[in-house]
Every structure is written in structure tokens, then in C-alpha cells.
Tab-separated table of N, CA and C in Angstrom:
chain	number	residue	atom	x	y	z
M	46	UNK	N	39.819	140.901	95.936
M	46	UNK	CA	39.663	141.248	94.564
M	46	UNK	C	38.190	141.096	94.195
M	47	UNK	N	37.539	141.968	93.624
M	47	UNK	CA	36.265	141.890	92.862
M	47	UNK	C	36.114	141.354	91.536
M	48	UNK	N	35.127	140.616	92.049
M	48	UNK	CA	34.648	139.866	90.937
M	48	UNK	C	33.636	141.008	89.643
M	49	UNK	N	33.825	140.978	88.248
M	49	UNK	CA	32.823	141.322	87.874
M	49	UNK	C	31.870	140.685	87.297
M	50	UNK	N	30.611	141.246	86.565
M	50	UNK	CA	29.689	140.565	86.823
M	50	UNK	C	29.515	138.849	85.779
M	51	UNK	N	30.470	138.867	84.877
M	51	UNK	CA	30.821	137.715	84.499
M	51	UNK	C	31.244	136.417	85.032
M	52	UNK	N	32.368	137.012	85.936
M	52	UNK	CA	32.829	135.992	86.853
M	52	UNK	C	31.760	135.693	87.703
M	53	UNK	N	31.206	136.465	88.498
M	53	UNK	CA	30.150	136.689	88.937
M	53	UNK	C	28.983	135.439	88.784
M	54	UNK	N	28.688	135.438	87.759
M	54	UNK	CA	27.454	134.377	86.898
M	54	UNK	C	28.561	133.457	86.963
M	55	UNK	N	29.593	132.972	86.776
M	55	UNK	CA	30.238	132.043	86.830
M	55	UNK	C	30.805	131.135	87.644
M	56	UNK	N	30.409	132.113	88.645
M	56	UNK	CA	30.932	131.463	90.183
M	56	UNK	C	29.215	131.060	90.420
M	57	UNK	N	28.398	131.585	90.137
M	57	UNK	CA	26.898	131.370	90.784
M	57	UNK	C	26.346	129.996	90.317
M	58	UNK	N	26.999	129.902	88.444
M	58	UNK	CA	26.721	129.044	87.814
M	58	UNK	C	27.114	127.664	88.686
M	59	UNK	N	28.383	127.485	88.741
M	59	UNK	CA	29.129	126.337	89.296
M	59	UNK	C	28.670	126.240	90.924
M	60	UNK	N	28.546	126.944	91.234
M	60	UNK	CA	28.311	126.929	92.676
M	60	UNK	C	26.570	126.131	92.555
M	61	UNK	N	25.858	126.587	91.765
M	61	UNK	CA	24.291	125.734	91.403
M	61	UNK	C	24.615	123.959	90.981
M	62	UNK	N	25.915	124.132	90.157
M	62	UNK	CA	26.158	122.657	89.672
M	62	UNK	C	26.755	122.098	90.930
M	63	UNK	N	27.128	122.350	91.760
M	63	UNK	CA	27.985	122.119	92.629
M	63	UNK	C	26.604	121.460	93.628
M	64	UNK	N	25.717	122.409	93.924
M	64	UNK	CA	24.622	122.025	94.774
M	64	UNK	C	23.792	120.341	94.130
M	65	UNK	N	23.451	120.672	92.717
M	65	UNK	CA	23.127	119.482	92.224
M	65	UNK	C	24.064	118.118	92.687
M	66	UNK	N	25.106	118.422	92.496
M	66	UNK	CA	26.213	117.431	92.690
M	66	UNK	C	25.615	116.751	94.136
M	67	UNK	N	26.041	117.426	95.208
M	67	UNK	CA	25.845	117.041	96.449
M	67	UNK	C	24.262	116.901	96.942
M	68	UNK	N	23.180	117.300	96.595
M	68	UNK	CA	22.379	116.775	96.860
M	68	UNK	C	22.075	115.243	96.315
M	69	UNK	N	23.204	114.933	95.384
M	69	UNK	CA	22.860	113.059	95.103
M	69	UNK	C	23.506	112.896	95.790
M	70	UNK	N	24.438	112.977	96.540
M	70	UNK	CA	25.289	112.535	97.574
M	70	UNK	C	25.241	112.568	98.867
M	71	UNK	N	24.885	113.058	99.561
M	71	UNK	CA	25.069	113.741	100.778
M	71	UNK	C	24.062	113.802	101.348
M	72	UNK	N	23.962	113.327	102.882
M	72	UNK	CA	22.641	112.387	103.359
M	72	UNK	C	22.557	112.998	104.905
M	73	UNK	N	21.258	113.308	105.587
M	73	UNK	CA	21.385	113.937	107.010
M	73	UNK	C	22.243	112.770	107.873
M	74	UNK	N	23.158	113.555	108.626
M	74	UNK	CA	23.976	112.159	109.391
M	74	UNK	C	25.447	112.527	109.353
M	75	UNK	N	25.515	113.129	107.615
M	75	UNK	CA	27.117	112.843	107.282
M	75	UNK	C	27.714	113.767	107.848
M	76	UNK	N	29.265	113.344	108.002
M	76	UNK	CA	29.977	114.118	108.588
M	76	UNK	C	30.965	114.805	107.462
M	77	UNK	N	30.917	116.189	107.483
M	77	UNK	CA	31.238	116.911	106.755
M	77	UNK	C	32.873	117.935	107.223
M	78	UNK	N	34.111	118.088	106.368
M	78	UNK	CA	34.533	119.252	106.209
M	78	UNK	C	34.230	120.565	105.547
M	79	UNK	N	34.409	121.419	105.671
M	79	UNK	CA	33.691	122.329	105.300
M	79	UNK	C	34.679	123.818	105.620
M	80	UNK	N	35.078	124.032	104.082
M	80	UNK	CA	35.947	125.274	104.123
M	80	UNK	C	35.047	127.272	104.547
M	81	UNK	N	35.324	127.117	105.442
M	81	UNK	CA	34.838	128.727	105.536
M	81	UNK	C	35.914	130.122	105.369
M	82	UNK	N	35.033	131.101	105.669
M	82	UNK	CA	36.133	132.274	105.355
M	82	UNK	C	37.685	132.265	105.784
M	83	UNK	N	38.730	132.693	105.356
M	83	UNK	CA	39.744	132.910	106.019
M	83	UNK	C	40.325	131.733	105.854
M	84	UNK	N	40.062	130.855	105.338
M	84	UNK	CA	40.809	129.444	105.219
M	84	UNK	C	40.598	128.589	106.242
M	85	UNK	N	39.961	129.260	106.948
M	85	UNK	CA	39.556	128.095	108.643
M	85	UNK	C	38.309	127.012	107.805
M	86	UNK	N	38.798	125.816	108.693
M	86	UNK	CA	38.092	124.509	108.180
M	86	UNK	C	37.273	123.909	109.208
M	87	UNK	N	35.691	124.028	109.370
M	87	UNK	CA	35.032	123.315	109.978
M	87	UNK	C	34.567	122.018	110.242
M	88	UNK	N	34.258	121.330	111.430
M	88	UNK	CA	33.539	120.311	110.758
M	88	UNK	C	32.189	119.945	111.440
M	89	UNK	N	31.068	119.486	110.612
M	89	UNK	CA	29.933	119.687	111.204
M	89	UNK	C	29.230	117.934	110.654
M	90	UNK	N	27.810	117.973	111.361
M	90	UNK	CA	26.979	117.150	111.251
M	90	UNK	C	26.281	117.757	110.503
M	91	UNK	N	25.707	117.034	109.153
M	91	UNK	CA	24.889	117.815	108.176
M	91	UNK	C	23.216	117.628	108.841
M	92	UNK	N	22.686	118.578	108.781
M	92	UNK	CA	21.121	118.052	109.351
M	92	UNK	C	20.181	117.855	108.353
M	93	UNK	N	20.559	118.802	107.525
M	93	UNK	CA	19.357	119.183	106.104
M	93	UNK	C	19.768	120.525	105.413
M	94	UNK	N	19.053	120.735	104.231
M	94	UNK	CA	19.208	121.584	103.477
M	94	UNK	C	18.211	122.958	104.048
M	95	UNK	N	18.474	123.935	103.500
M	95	UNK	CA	17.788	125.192	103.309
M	95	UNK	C	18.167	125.626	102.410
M	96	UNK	N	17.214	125.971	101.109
M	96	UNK	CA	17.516	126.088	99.612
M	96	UNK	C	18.479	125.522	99.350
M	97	UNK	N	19.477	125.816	98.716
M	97	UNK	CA	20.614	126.016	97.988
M	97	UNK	C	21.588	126.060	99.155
M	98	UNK	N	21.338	125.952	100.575
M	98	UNK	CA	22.479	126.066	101.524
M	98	UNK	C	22.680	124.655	102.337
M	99	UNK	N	23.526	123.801	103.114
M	99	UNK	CA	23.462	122.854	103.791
M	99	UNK	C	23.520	123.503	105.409
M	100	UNK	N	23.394	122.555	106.052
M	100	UNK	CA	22.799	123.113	107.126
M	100	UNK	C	23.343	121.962	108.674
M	101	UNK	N	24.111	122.453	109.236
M	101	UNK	CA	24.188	121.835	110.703
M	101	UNK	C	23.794	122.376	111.629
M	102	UNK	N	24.034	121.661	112.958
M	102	UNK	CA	22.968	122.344	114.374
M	102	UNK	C	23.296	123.590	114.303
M	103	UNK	N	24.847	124.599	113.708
M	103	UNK	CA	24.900	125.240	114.191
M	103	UNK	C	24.916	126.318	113.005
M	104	UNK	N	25.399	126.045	112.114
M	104	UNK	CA	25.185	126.138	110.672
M	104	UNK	C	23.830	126.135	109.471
M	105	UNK	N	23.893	127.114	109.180
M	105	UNK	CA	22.594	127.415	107.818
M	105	UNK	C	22.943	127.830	106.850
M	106	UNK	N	23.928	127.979	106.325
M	106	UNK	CA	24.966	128.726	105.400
M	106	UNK	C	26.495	128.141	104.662
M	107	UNK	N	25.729	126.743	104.805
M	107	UNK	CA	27.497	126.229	104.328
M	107	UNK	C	26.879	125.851	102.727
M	108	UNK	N	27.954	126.092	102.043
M	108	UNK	CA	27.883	126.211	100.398
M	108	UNK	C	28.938	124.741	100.417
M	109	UNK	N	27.924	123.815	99.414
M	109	UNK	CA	28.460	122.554	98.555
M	109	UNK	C	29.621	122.592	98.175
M	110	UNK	N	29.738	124.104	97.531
M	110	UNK	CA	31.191	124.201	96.729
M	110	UNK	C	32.350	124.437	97.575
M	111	UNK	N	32.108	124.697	98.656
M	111	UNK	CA	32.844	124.287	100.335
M	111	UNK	C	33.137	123.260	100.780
M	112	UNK	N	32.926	122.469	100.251
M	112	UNK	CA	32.963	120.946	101.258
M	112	UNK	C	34.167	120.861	101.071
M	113	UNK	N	35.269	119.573	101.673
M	113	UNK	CA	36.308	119.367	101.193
M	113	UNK	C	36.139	117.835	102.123
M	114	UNK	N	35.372	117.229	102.980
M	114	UNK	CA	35.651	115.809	103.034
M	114	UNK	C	34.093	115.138	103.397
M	115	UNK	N	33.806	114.280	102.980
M	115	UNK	CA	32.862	113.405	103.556
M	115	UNK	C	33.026	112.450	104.399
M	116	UNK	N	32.551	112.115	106.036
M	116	UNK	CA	32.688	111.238	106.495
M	116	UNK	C	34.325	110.471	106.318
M	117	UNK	N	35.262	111.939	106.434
M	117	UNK	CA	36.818	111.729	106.757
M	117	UNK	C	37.389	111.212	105.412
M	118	UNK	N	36.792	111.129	104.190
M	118	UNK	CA	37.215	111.152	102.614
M	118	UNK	C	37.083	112.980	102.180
M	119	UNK	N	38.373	113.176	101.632
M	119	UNK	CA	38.335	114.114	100.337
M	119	UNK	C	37.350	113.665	99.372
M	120	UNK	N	36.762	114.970	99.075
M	120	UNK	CA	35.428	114.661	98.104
M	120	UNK	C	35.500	116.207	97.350
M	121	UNK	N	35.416	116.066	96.450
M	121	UNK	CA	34.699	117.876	96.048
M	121	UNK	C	33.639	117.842	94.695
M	122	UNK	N	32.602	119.386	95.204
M	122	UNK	CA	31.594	119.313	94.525
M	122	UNK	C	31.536	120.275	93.074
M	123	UNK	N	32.699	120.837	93.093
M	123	UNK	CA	33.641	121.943	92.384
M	123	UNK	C	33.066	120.982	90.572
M	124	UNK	N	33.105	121.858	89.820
M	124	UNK	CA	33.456	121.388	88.372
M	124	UNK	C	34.640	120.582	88.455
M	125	UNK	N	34.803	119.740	87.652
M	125	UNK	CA	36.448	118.936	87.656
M	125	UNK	C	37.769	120.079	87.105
M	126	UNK	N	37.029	120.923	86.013
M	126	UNK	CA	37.847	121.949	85.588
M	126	UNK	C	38.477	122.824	86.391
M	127	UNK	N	37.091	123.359	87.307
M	127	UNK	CA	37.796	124.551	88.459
M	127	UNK	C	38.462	124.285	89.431
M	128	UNK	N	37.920	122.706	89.561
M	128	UNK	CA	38.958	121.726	90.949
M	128	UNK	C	40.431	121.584	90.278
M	129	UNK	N	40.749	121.663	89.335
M	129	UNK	CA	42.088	121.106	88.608
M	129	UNK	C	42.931	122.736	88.968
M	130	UNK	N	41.947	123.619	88.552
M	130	UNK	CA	42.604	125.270	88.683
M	130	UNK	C	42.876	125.454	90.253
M	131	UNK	N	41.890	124.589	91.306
M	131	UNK	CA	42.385	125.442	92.001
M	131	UNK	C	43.330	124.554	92.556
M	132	UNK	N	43.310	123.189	92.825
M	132	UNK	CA	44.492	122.564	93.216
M	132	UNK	C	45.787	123.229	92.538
M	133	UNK	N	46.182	123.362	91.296
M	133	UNK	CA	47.121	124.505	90.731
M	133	UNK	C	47.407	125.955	91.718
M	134	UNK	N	46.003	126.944	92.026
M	134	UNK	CA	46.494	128.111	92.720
M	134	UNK	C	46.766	127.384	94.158
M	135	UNK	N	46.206	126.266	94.932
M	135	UNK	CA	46.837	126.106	95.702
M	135	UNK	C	48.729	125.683	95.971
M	136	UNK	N	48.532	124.949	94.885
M	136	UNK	CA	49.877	124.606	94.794
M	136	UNK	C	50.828	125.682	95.058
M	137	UNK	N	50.482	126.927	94.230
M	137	UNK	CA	50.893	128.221	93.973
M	137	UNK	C	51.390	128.942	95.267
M	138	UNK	N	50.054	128.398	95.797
M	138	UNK	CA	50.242	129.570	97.226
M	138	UNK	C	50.810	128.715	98.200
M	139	UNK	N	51.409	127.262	98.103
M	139	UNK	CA	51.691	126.728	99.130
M	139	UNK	C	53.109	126.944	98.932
M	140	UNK	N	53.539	127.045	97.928
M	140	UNK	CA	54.943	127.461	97.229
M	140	UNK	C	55.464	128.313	98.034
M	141	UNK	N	54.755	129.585	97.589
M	141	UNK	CA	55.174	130.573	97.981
M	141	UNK	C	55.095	130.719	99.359
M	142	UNK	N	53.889	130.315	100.076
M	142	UNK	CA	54.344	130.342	101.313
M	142	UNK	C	55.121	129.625	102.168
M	143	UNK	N	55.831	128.452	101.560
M	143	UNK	CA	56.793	127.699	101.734
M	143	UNK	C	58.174	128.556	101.493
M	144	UNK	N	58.267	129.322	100.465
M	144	UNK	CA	59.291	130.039	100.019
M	144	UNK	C	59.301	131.413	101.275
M	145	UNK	N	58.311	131.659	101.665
M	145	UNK	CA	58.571	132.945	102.681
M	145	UNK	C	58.869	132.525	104.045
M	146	UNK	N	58.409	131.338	104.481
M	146	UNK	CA	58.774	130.930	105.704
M	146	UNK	C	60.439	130.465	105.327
M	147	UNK	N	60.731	130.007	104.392
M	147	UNK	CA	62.258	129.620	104.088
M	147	UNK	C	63.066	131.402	104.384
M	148	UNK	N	62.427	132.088	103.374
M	148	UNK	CA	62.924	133.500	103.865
M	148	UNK	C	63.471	134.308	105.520
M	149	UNK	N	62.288	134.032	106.187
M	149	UNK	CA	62.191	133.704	107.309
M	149	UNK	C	62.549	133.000	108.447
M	150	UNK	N	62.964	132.093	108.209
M	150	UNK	CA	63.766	130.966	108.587
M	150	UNK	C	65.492	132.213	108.806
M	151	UNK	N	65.716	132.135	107.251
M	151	UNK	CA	67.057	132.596	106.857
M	151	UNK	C	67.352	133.599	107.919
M	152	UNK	N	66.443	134.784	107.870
M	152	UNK	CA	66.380	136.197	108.396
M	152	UNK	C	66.731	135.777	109.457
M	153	UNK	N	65.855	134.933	110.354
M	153	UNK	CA	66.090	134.617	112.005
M	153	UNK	C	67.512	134.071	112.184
M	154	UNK	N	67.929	133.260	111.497
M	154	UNK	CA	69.318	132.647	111.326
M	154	UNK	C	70.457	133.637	111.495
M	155	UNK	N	70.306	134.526	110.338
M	155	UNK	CA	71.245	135.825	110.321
M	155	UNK	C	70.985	136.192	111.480
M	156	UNK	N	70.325	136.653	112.065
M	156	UNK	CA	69.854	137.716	113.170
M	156	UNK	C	70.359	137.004	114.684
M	157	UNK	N	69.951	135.581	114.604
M	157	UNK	CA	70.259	135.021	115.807
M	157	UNK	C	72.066	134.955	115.570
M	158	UNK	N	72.567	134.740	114.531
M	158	UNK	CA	74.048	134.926	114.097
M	158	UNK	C	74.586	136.737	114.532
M	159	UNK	N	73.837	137.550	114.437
M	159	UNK	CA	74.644	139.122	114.845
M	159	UNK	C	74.150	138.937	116.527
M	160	UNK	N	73.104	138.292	116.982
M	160	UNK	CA	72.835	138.756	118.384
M	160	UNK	C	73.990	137.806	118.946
M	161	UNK	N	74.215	136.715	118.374
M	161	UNK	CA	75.710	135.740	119.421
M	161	UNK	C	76.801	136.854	119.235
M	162	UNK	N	77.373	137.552	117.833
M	162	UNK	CA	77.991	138.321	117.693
M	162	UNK	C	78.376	139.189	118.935
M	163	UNK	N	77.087	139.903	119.103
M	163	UNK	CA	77.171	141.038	119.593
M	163	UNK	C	77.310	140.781	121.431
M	164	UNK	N	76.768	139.585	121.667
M	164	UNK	CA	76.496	138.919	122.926
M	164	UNK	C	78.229	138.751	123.065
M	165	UNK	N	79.029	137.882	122.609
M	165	UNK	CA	80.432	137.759	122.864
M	165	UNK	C	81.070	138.690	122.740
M	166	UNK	N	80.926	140.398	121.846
M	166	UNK	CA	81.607	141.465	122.070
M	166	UNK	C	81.224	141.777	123.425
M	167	UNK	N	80.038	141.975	123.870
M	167	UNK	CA	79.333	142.272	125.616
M	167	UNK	C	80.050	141.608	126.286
M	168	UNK	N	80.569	140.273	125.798
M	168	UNK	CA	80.735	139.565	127.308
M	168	UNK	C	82.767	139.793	127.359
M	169	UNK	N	82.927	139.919	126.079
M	169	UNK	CA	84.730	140.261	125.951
M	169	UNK	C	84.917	141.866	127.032
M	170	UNK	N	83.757	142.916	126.550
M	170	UNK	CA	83.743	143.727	127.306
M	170	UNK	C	83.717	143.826	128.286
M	171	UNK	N	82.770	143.028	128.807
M	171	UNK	CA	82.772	142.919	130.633
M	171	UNK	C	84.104	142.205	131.142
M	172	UNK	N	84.477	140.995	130.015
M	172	UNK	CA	85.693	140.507	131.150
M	172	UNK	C	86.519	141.624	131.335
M	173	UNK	N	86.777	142.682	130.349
M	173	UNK	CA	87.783	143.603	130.164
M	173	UNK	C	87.509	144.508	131.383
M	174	UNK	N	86.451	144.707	131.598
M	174	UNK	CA	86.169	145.616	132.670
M	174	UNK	C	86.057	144.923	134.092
M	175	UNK	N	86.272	143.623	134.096
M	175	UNK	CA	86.179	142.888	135.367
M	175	UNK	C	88.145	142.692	135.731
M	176	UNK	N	87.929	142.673	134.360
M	176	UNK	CA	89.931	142.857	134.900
M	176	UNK	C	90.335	143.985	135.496
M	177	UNK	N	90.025	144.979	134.739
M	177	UNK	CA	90.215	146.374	135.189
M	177	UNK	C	90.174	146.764	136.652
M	178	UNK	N	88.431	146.580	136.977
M	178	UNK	CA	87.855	146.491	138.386
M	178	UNK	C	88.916	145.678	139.254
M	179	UNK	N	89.006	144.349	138.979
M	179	UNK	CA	90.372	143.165	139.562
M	179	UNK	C	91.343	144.186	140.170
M	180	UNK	N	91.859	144.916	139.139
M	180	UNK	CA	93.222	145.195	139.170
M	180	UNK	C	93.390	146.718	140.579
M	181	UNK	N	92.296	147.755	140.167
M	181	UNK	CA	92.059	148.416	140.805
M	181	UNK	C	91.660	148.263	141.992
M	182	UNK	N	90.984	147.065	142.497
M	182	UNK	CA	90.665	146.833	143.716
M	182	UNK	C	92.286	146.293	144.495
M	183	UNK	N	93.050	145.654	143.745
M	183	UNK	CA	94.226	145.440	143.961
M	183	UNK	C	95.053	146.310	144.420
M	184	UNK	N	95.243	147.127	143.604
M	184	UNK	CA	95.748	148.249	143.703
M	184	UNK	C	95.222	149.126	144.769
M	185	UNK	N	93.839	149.479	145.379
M	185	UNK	CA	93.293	150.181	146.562
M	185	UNK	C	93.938	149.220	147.587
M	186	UNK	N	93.966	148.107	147.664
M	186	UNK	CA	94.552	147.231	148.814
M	186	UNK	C	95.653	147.219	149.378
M	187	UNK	N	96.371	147.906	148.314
M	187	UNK	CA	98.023	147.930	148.559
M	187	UNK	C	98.329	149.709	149.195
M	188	UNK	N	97.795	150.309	148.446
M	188	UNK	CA	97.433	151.914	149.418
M	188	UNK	C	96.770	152.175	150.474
M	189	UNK	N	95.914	150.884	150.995
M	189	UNK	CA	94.977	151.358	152.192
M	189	UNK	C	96.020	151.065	153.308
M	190	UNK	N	96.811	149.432	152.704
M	190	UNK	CA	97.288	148.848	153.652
M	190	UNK	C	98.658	148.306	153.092
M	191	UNK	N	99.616	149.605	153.451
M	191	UNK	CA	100.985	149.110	152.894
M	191	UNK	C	101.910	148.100	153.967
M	192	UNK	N	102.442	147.120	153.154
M	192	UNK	CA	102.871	146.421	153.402
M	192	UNK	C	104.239	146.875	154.783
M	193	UNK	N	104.278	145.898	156.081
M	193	UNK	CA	104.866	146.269	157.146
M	193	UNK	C	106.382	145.975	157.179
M	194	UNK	N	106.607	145.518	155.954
M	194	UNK	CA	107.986	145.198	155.521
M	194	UNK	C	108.778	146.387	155.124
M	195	UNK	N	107.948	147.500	154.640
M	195	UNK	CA	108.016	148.876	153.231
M	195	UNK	C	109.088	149.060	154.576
M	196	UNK	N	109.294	149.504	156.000
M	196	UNK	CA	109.928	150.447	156.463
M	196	UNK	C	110.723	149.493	156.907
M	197	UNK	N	110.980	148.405	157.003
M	197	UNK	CA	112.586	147.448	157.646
M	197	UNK	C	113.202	148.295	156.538
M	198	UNK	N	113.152	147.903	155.344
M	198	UNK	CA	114.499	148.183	154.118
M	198	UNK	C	115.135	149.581	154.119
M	199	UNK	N	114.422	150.608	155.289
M	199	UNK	CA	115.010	152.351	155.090
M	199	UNK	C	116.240	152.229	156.363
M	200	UNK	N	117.230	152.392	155.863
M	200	UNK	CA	118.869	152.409	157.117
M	200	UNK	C	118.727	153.589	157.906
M	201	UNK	N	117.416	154.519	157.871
M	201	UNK	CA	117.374	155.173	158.798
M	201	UNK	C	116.474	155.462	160.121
């Protein structure tokens, strides 16, 4: 979703307060979490700043308003306001994605419920056809090789 240019200044704004924040805090050494794109969570050795960015050996580009632990503490550099909103949309989205894996869950349930279904009609079928086979092989046994008794019982 795009931001326009309001939000825009508003995210830039907080994201500047955010930097203030952590430069009283946050010291070369510390050990940092650090939220990046996609929801993947890093963790780095802070070395130093570059402008407005923090910076590890491997890293030049991590934003304050990213952090999420110091030295293995939850910490954030967020406004208290926007931290309150987003713990809320997280909540939101943990919901729901709690609610779709439940969905999911269900679906596989049903599904693994029609494949036993369908697995015990297969296997009723085969016995049916193993009887069949049974019976017919029975039956070839008795025509290949009739019994030597069949001609005592004829009085002629």
C-alpha cells in the first residue's frame, strides 16, 4: 500500500524521533534485534552510526525504528502512540493468522477424513476382487484337473 505524502512526513517525522531516541541509548558493542523487510528478524553487533542509519559489520542501513531488542531485552524506539497502534495491528494479524491456520488445520482434517474414506472403499474393492480371483482360480483347478472319483459313480 502507498503511502501519501502526509503519511509520508509522518513516518519520516517519527522515524527522526525514533533516531534521537536511540542515539541516547545505544552504544558500539550492543547487541541488537533488528526487524527487516518481509518480517525476517536480524541480529547484529552495532558498530556505529552513518547519519540517520545504524550500522553493523555487515549492515549500513538498519533504521532505529527497527529495532525490537537490546542486548536480548524488548526495547522500542517507535513513538509510545505508534508502538500502542502497532502492537494492536499486530495483534490483528496474529489473529487472523491464527484463524487461517485453524482453517487449515480443519480443511486437512476433512480431506485426510475423504482420503481414509476413499482408501477403505479401494481396499473393500480389492478384497472383492481377490475373492473373485480366489474363486476363479478354484474353479480353473477343478476343470484342468477333474477329480478321479467323477468316473467310479457312472454303472457303465
Amino acid at each position: 500500500m502507498a503511502m501519501n505524502e502526509q503519511e509520508l512526513a509522518e513516518r519520516r517525522a517519527e522515524s527522526k524521533r525514533a533516531v534521537e531516541r536511540a542515539r541516547a541509548v545505544l552504544k558500539v558493542g550492543d547487541r541488537l534485534a533488528v526487524s527487516r523487510c518481509g518480517g525476517r528478524v536480524i541480529n547484529v553487533k552495532m558498530t556505529g552510526w552513518d547519519g540517520d542509519w545504524i550500522c553493523s559489520a555487515k549492515h549500513n542501513d538498519l533504521a532505529a525504528i527497527c529495532v525490537e531488542k537490546l542486548n536480548g531485552q524488548p526495547v522500542s524506539f517507535r513513538d509510545p502512540a505508534k508502538e500502542e497502534e502497532r502492537s494492536q495491528s499486530d495483534l490483528r494479524w496474529f489473529q487472523h493468522r491464527a484463524a487461517t491456520l485453524d482453517r487449515k488445520v480443519q480443511d486437512l482434517e476433512q480431506s485426510n477424513t475423504r482420503l481414509r474414506m476413499a482408501y477403505e472403499d479401494e481396499r473393500a474393492r480389492a478384497d472383492a476382487i481377490m475373492q473373485v480371483v480366489e474363486g476363479l482360480h478354484r474353479l480353473a483347478r477343478m476343470c484342468v484337473a477333474p477329480s478321479p472319483d467323477l468316473y467310479d459313480d457312472v454303472p457303465f
